[in-house]
Coordinates of C-alpha atoms in Angstrom, one line a residue:
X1 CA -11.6 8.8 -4.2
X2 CA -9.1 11.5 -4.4
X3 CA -6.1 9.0 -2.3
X4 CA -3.0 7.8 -3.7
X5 CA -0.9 5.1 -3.0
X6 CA 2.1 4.4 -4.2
X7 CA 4.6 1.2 -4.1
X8 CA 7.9 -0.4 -5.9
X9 CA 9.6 -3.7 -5.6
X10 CA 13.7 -2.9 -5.9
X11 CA 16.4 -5.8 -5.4
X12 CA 16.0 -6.1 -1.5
X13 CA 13.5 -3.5 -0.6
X14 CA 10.0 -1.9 -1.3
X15 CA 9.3 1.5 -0.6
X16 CA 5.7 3.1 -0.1
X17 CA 4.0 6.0 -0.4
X18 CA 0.4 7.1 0.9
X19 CA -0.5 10.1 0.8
X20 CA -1.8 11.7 4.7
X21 CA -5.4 13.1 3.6
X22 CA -8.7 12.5 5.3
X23 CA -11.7 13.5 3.5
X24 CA -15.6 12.9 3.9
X25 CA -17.2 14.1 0.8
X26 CA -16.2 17.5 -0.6
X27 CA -14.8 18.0 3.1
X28 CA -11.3 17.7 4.2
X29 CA -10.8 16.5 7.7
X30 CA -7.2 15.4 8.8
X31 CA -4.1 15.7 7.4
X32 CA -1.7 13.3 9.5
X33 CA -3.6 10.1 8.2
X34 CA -1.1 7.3 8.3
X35 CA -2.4 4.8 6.0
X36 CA 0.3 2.2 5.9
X37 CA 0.1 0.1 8.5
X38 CA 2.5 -2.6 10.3
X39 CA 1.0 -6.0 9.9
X40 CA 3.5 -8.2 11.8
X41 CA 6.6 -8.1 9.7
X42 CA 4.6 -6.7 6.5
X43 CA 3.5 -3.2 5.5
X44 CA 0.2 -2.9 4.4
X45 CA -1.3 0.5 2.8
X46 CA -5.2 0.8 2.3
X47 CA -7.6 3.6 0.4
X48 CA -11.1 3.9 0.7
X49 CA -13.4 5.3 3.2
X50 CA -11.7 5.6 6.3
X51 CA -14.2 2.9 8.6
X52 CA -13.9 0.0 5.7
X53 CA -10.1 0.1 5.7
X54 CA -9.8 1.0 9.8
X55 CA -12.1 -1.8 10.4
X56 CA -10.3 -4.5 7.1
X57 CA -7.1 -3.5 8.1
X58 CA -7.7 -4.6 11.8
X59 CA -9.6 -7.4 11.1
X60 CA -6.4 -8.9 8.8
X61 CA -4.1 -7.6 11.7
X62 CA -5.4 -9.7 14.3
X63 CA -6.1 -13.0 12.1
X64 CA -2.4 -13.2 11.0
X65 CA -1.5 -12.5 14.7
X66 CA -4.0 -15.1 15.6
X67 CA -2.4 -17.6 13.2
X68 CA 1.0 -17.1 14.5
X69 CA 0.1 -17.4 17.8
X70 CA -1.7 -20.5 16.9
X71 CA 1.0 -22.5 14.8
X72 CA 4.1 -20.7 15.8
X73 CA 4.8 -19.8 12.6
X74 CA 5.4 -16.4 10.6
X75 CA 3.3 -16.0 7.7
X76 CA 5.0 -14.9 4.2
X77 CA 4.2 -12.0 2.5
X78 CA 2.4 -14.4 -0.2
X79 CA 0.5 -16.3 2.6
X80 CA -0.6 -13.4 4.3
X81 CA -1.7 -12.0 0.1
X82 CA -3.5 -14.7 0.0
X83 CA -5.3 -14.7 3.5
X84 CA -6.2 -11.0 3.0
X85 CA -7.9 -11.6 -0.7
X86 CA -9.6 -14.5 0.3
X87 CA -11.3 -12.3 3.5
X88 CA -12.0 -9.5 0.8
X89 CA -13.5 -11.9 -1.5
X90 CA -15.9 -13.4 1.4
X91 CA -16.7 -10.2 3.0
X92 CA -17.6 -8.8 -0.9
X93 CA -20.6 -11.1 -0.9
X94 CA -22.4 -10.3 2.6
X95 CA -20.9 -6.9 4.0
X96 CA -18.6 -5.5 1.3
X97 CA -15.1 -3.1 2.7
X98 CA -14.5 -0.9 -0.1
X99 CA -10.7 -1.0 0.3
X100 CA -7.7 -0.8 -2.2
X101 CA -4.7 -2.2 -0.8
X102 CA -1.1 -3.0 -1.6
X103 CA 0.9 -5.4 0.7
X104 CA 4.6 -5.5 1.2
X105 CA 6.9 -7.7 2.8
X106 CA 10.6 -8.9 2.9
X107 CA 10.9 -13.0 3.1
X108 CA 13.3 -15.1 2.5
X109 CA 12.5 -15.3 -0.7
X110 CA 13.0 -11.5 -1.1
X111 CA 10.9 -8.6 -1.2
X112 CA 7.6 -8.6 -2.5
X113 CA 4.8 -6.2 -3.7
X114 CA 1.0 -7.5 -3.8
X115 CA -1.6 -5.3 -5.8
X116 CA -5.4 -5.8 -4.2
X117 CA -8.3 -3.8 -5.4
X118 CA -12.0 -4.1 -3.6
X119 CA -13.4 -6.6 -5.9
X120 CA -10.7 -9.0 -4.1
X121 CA -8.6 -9.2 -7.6
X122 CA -4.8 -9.8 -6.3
X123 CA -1.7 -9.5 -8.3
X124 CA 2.3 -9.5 -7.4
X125 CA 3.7 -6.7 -9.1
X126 CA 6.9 -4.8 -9.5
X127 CA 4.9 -1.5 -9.4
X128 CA 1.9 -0.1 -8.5
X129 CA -0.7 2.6 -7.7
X130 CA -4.6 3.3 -6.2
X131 CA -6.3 5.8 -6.5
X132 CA -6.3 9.2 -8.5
X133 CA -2.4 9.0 -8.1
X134 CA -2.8 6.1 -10.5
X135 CA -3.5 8.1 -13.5
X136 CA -0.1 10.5 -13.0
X137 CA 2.3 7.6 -11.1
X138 CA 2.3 4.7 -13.4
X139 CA 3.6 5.9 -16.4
X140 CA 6.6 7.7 -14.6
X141 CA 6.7 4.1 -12.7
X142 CA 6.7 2.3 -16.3
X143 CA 9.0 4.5 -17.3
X144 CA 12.3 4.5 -14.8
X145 CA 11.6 1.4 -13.2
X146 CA 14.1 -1.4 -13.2
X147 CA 14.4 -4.5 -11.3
X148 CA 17.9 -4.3 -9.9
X149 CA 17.6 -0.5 -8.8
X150 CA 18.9 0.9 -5.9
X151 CA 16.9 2.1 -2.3
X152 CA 17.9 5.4 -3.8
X153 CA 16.8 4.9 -7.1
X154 CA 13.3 4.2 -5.6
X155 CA 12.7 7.2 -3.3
X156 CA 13.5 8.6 -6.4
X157 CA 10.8 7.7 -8.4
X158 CA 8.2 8.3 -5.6
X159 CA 9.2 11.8 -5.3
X160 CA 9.0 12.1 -9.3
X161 CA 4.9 10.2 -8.6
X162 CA 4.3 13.0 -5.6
X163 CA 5.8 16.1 -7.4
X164 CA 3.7 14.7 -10.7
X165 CA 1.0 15.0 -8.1
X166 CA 1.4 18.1 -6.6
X167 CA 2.4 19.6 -10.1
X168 CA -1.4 18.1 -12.3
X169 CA -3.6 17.1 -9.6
X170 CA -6.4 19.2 -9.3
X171 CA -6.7 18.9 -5.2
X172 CA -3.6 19.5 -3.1
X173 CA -1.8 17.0 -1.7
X174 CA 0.5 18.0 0.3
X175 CA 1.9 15.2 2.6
X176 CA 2.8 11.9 2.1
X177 CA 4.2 9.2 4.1
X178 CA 7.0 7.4 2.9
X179 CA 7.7 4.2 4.4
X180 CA 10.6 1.3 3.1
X181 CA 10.5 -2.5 4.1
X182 CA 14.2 -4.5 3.9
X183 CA 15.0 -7.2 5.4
X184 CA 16.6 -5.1 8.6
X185 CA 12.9 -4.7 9.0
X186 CA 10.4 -1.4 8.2
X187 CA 11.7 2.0 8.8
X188 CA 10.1 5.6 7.8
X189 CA 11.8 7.6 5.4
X190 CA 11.7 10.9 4.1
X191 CA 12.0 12.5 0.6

């Protein structure tokens, strides 16, 4: 409910932004939440009650491990997409995770960005946002993104989405994680 995530596609990276908050009802509970996790050579971020998207995110994990391990091959960022929204979309009809998700990854093909909501809808974007951040990030994100901006140029505009959140939201948030995918591989950054 009151999460925000944060991602952009640039030229040869994408950066992206969760923010570290752990709440159960009107109760705050942790504050060093890292909800972007490694999967394989992708980063995945997730929102939602903290079991669904522990429990999702895992599940994902060890399938694309599984497939690798099975054909020898890598999956793309696309494939992996694709895998993910299908499990969401199967899961939504018997035991349903209510988890928002965006998936990164650097292929071959370059970087990509994949927005997934918890009704299993799945979109590559250039830019995008879950949660309450939404409603303060994507018109600053409409507004100075391009598509051959710099690294720089997109920590930039995440730090415009988390002062914009730290400046109107209503609860503090305080820390984020910051994390940036190339094709060197996925390093933590900070703003």
């Amino acid at each position: 409910m009151s999460e925000a995530l944060f991602g952009i596609c640039g030229k040869d990276f994408v950066i992206i932004a969760a923010d570290c908050h752990a709440a159960f009802s009107i109760c705050r509970l942790k504050d060093d939440v890292d909800k972007i996790h490694k999967v394989e050579n992708m980063l995945f971020a997730a929102s939602g009650p903290n079991a669904d998207t522990s429990n999702f995110i895992e599940f994902i994990s060890k399938n694309i491990r599984l497939h690798a391990l099975r054909t020898g091959l890598t999956m793309t960022t696309k494939a992996a997409a694709n895998f993910t929204r299908n499990e969401l979309a199967h899961a939504l009809r018997s035991n349903p995770f209510q988890a928002d998700l965006l998936i990164a990854g650097c292929d071959k093909d370059g970087p990509s960005l994949y927005f997934m909501d918890y009704l299993a809808s799945c979109e590559k974007v250039n830019k995008a946002a879950h949660g309450y951040g939404a409603y303060f990030a994507l018109g600053l994100m409409d507004r100075y993104y391009k598509a051959d901006m710099t690294l720089e140029e997109g920590k930039d505009i995440i730090a415009k989405c988390i002062k914009e959140m730290e400046t109107r939201f209503l609860i503090h948030m305080s820390k984020f994680k910051v994390k940036v995918i190339t094709k060197e591989g996925i390093q933590e950054v900070t703003l």
